[in-house]
JSON list of C-alpha atoms and ligand atoms in Angstrom, two decimals:
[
{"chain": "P", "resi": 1, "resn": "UNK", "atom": "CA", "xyz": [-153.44, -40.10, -68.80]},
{"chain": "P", "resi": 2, "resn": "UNK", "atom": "CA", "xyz": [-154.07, -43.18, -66.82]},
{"chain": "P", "resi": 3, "resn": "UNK", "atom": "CA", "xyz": [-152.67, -46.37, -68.13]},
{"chain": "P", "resi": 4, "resn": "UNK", "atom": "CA", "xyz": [-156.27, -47.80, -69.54]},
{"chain": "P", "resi": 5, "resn": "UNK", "atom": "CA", "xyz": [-157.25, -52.06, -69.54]},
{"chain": "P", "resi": 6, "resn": "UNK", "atom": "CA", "xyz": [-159.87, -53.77, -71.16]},
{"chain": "P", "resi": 7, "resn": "UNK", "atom": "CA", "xyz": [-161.14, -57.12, -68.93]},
{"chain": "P", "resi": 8, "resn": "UNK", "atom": "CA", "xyz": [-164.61, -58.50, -67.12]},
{"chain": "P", "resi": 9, "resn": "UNK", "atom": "CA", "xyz": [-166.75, -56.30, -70.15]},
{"chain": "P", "resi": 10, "resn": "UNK", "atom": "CA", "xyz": [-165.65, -52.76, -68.67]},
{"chain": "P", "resi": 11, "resn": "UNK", "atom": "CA", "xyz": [-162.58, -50.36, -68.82]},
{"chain": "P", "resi": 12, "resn": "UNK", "atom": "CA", "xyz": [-160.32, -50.21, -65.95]},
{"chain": "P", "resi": 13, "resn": "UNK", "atom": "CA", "xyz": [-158.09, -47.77, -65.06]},
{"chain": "P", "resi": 14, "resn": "UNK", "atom": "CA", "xyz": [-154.69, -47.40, -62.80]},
{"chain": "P", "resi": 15, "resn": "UNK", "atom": "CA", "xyz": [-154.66, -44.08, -61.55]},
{"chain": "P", "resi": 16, "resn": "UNK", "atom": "CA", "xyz": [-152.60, -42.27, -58.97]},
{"chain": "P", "resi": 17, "resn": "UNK", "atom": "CA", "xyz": [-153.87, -39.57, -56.54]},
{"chain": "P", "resi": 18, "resn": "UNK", "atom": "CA", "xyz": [-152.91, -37.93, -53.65]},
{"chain": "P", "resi": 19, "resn": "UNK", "atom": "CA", "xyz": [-155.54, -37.32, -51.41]},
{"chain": "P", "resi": 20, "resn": "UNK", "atom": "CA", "xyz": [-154.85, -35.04, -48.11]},
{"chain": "P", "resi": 21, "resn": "UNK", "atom": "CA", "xyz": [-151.26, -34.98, -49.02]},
{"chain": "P", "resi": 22, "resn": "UNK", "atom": "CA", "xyz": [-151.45, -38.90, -49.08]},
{"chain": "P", "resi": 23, "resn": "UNK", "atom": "CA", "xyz": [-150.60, -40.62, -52.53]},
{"chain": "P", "resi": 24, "resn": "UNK", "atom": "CA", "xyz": [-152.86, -43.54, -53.58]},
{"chain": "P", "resi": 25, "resn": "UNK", "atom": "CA", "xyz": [-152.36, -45.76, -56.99]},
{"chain": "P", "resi": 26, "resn": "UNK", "atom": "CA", "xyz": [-155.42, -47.91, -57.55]},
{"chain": "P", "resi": 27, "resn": "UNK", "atom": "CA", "xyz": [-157.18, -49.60, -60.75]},
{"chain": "P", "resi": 28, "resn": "UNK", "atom": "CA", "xyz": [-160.47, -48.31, -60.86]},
{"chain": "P", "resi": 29, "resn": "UNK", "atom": "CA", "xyz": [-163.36, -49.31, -62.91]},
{"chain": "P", "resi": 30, "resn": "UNK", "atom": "CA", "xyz": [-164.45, -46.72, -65.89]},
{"chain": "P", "resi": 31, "resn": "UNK", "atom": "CA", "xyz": [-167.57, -45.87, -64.34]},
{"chain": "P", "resi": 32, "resn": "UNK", "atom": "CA", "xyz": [-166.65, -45.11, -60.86]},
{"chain": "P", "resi": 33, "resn": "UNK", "atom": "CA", "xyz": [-167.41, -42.02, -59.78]},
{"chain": "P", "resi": 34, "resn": "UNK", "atom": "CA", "xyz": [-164.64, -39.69, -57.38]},
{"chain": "P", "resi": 35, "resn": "UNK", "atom": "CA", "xyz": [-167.22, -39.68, -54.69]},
{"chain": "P", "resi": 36, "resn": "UNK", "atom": "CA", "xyz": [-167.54, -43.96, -54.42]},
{"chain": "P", "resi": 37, "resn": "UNK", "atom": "CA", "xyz": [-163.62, -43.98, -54.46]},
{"chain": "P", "resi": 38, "resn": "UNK", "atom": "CA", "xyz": [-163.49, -41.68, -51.40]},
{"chain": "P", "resi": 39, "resn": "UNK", "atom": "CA", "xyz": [-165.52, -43.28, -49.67]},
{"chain": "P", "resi": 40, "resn": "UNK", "atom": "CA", "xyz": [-165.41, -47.35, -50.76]},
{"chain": "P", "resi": 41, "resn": "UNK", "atom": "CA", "xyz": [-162.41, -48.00, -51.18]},
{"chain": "P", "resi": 42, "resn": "UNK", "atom": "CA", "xyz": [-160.54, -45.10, -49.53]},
{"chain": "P", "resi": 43, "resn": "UNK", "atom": "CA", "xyz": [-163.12, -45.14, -46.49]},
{"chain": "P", "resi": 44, "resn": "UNK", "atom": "CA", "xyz": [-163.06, -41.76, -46.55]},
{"chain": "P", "resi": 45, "resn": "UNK", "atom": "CA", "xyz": [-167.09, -41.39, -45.53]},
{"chain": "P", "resi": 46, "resn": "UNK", "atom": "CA", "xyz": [-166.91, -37.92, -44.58]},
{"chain": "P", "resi": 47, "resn": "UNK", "atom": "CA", "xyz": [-167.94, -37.36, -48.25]},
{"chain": "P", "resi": 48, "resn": "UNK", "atom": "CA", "xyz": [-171.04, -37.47, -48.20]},
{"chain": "P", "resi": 49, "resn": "UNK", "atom": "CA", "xyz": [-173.95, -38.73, -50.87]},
{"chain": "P", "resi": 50, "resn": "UNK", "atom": "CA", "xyz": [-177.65, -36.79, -51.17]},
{"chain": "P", "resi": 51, "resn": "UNK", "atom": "CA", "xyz": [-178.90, -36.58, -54.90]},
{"chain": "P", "resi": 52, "resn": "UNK", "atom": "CA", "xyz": [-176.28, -38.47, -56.75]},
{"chain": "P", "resi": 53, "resn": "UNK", "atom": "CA", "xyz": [-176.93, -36.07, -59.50]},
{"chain": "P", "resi": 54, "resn": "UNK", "atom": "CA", "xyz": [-174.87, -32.77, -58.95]},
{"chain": "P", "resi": 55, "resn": "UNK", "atom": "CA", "xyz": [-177.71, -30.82, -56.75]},
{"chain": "P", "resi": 56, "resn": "UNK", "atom": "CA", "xyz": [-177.22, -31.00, -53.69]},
{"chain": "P", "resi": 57, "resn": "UNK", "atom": "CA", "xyz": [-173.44, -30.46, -53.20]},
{"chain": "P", "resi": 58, "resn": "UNK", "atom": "CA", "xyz": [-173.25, -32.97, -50.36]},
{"chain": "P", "resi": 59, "resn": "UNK", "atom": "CA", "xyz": [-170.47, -34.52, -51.77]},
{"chain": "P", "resi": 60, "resn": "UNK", "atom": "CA", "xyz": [-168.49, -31.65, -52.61]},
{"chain": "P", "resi": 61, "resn": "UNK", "atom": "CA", "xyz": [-164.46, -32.25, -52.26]},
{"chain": "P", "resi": 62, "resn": "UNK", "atom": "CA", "xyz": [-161.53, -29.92, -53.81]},
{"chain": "P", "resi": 63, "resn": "UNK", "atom": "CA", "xyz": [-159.64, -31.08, -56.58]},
{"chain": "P", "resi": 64, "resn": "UNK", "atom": "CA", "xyz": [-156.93, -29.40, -57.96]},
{"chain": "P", "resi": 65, "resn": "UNK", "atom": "CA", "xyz": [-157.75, -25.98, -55.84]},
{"chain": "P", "resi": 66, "resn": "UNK", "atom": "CA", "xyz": [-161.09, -25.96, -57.37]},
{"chain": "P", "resi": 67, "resn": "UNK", "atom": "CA", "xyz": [-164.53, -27.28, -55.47]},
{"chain": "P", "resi": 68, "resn": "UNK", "atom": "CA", "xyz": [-166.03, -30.17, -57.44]},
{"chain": "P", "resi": 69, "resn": "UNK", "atom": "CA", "xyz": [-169.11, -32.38, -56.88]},
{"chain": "P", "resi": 70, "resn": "UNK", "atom": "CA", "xyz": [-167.64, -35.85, -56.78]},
{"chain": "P", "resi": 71, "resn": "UNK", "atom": "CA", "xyz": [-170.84, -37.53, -57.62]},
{"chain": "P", "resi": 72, "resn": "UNK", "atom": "CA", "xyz": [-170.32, -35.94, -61.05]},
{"chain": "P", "resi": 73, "resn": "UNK", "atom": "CA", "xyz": [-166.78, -36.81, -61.38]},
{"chain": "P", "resi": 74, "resn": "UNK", "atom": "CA", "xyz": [-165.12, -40.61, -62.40]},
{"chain": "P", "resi": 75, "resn": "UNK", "atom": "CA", "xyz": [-162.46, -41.43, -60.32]},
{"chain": "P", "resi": 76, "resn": "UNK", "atom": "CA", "xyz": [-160.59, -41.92, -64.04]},
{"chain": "P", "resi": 77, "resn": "UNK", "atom": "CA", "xyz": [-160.69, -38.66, -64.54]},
{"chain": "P", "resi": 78, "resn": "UNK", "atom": "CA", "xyz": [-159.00, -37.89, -60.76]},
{"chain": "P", "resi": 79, "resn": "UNK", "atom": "CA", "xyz": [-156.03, -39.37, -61.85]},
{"chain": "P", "resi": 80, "resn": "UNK", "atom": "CA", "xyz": [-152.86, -37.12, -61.58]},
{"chain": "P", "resi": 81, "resn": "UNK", "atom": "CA", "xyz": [-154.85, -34.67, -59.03]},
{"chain": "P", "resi": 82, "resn": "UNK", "atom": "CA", "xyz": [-154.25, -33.39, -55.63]},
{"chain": "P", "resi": 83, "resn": "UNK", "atom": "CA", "xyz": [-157.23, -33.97, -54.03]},
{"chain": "P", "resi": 84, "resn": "UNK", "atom": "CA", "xyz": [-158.64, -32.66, -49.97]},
{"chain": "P", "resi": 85, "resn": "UNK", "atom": "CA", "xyz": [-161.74, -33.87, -48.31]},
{"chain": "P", "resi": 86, "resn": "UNK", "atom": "CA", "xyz": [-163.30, -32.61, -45.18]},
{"chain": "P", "resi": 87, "resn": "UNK", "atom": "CA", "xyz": [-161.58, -35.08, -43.23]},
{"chain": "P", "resi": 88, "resn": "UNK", "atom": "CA", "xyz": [-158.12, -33.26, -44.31]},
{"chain": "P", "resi": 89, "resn": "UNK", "atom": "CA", "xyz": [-159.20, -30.39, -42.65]},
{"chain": "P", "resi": 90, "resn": "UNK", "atom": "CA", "xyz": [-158.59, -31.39, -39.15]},
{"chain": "P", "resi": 91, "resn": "UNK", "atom": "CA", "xyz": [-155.82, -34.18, -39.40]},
{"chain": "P", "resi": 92, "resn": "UNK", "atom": "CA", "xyz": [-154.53, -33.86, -36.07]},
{"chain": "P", "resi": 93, "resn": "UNK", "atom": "CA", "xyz": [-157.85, -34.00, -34.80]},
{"chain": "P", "resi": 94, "resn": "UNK", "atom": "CA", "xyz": [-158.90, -30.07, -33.94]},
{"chain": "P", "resi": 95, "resn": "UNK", "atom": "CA", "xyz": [-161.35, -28.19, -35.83]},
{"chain": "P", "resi": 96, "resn": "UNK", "atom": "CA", "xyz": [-159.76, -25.54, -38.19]},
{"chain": "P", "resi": 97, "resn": "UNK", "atom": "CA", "xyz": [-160.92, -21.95, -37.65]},
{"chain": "P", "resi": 98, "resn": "UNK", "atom": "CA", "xyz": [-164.03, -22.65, -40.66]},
{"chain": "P", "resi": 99, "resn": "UNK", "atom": "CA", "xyz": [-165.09, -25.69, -38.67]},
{"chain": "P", "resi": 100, "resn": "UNK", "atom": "CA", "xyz": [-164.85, -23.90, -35.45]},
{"chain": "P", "resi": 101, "resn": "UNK", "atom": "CA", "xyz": [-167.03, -21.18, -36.94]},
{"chain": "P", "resi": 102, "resn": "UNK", "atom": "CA", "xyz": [-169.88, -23.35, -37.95]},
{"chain": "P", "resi": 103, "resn": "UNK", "atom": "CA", "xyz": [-169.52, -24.79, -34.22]},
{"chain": "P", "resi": 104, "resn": "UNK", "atom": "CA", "xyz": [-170.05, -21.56, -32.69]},
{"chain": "P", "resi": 105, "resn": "UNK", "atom": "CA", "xyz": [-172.60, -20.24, -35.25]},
{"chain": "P", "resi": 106, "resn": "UNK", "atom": "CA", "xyz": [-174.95, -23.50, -34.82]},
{"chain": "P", "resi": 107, "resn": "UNK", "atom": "CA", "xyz": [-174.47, -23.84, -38.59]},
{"chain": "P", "resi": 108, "resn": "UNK", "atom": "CA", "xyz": [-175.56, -27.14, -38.34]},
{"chain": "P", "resi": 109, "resn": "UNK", "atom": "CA", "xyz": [-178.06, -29.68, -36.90]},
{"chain": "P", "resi": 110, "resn": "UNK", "atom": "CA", "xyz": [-178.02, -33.32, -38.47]},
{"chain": "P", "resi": 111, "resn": "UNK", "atom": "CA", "xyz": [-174.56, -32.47, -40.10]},
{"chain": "P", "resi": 112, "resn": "UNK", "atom": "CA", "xyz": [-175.30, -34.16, -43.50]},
{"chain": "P", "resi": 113, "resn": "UNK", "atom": "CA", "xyz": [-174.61, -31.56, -45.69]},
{"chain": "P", "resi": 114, "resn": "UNK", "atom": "CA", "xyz": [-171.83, -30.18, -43.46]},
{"chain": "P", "resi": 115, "resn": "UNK", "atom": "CA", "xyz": [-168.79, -31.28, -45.07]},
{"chain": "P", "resi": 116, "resn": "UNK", "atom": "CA", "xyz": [-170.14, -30.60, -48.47]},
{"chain": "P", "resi": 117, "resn": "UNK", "atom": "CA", "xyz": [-170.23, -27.03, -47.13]},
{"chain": "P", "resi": 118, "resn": "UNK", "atom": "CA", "xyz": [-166.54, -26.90, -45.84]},
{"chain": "P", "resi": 119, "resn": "UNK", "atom": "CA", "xyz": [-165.55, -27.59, -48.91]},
{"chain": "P", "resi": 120, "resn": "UNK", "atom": "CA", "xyz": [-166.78, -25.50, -50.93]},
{"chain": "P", "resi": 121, "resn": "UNK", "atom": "CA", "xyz": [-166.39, -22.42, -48.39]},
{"chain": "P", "resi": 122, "resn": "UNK", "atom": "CA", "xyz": [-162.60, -23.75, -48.09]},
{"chain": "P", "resi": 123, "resn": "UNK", "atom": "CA", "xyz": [-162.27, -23.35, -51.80]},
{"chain": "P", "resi": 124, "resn": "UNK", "atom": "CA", "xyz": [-164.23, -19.78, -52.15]},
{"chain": "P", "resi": 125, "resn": "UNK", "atom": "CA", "xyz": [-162.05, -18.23, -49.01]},
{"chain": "P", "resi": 126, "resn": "UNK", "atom": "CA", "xyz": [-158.69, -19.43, -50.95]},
{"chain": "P", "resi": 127, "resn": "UNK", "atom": "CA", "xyz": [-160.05, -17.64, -53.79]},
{"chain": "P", "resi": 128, "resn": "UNK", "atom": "CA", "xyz": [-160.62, -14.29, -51.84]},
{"chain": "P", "resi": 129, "resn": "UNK", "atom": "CA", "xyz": [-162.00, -12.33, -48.75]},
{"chain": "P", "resi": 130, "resn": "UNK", "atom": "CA", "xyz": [-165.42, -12.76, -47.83]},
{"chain": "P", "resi": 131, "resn": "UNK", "atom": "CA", "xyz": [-166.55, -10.08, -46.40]},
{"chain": "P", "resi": 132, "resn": "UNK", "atom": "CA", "xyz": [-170.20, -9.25, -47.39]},
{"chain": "P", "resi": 133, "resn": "UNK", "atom": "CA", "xyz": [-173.64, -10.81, -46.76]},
{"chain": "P", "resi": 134, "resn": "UNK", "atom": "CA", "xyz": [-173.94, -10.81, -50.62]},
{"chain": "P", "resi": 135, "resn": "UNK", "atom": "CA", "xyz": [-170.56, -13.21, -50.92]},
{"chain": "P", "resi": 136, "resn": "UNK", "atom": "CA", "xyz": [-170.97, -15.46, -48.44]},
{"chain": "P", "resi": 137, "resn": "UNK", "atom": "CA", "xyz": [-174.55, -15.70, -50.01]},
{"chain": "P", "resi": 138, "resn": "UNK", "atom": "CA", "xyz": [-172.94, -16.90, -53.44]},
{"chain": "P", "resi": 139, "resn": "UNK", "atom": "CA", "xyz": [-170.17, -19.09, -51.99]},
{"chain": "P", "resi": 140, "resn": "UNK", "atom": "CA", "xyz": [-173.49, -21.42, -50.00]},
{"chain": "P", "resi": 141, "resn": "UNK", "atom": "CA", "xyz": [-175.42, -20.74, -53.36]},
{"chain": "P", "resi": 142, "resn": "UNK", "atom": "CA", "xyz": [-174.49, -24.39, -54.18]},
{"chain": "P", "resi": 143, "resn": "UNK", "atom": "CA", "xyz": [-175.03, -26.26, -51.92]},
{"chain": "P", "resi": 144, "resn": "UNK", "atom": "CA", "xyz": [-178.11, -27.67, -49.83]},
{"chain": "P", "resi": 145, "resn": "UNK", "atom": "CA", "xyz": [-179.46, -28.07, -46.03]},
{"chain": "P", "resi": 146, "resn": "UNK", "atom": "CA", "xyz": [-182.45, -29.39, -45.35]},
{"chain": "P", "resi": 147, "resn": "UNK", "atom": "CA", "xyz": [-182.47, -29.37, -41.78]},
{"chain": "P", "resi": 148, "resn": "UNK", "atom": "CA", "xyz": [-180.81, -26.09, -40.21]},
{"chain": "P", "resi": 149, "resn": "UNK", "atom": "CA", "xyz": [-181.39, -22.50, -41.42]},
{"chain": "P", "resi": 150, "resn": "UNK", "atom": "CA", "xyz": [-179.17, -20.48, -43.48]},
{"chain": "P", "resi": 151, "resn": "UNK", "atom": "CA", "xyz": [-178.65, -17.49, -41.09]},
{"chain": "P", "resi": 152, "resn": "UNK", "atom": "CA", "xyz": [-176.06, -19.88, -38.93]},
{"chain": "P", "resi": 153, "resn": "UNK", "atom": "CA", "xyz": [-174.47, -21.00, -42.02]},
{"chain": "P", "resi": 154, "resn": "UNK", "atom": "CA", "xyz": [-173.95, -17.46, -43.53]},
{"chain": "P", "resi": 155, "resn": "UNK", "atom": "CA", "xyz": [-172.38, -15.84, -40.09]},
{"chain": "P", "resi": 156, "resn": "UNK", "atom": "CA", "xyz": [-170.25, -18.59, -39.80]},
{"chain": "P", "resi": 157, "resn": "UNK", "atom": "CA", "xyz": [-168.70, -18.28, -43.32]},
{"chain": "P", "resi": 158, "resn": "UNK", "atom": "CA", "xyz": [-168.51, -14.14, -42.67]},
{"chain": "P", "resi": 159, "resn": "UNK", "atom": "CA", "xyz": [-166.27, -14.81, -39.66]},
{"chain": "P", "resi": 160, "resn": "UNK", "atom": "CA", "xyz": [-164.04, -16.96, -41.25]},
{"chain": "P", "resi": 161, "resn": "UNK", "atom": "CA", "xyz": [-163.72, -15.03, -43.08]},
{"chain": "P", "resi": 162, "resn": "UNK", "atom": "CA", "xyz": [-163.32, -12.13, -41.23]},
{"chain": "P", "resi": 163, "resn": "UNK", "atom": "CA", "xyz": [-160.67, -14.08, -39.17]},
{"chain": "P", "resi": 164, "resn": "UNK", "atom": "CA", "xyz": [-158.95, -15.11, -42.01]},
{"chain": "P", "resi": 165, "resn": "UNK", "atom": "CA", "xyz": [-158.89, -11.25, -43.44]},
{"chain": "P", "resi": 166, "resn": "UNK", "atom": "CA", "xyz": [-157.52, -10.42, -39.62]},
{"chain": "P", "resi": 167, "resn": "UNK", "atom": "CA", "xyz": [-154.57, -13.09, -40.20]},
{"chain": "P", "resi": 168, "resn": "UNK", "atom": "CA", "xyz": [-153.68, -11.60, -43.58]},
{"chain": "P", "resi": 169, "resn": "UNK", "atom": "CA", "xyz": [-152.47, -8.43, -42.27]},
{"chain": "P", "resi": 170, "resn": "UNK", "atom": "CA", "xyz": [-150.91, -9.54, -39.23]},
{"chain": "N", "resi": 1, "resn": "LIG", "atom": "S1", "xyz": [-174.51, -36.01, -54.03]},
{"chain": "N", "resi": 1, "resn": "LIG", "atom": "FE1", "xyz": [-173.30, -34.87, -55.41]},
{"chain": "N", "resi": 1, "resn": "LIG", "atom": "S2", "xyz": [-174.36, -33.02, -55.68]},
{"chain": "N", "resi": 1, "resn": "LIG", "atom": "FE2", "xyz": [-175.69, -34.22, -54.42]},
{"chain": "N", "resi": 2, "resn": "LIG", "atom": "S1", "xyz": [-177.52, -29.91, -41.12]},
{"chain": "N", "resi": 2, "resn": "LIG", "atom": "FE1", "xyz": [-178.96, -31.45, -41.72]},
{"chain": "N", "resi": 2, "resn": "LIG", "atom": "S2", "xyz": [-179.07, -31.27, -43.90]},
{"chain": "N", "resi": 2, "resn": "LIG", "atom": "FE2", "xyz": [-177.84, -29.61, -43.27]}
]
């Protein structure tokens, strides 16, 4: 549990989390959410905000292993979590095979919803292969573009996840 302080009319909060391998303690106020901690005070804007109301999946990070809209999360409730966002996926700076995927696939035109999609394909393909129209289908079920079409988005996750099936059994 987080060590918990009344002051200033609201609940605060010291919570520790490490977030792409990098360990944080803050005090945070009771109501705010994972997604405004990422991105105010961690600056960590690759997280990005559509519907603010678990929809959209723009804001979709991994927490514990498991995808999780961060809009609909406190950052209380973070504490004691291992936590990735997109921008863990490339920390020296070069896409990762997903990323690179999406790149060659055009899975993307203005990019908003792009790292909500990362995520939650980086989460699915731990879980499992994807290897089927019908999967890949499911894993982008929850998440939203407005702007590119789905075809891209759905070839890209199939070869990552064919690539990823290829490194398994070499
Ligand atoms: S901003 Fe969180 S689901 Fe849309
Ligand atoms: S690429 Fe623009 S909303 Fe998806």
């Amino acid at each position: 549990m987080s060590d918990t302080k009344a002051g200033n009319d609201q609940l605060r909060h010291r919570i520790t989390v490490t977030v792409n391998r990098a360990r944080h303690e803050q005090v945070v106020e009771d109501r705010l959410t994972l997604a405004d901690f990422l991105r105010e005070r961690l600056r960590l804007t690759g997280t990005h905000l559509g519907c603010e109301h678990g929809v959209c999946g723009a804001c979709t990070v991994i927490v514990d292993g498991a995808a999780v809209r961060s809009c609909l999360m406190l950052a209380a409730q973070a504490h004691g979590t291992a936590i990735e966002t997109v921008e863990g996926l490339a920390p020296d700076g070069q896409l990762n095979p997903l990323q690179t995927a999406f790149k060659d696939n055009h899975a993307l035109q203005c990019g908003f919803c792009t790292s909500g999609f990362l995520m939650s394909v980086t989460a699915a393909l731990r879980e499992g292969p994807i290897q089927d129209e019908a999967r890949a289908r499911e894993v982008l079920s929850g998440n939203i573009c407005r702007c590119t079409g789905y075809r891209g988005l759905i070839q890209a996750v199939l070869d990552a996840g064919a690539a990823e099936a290829k490194e398994s059994v070499q």
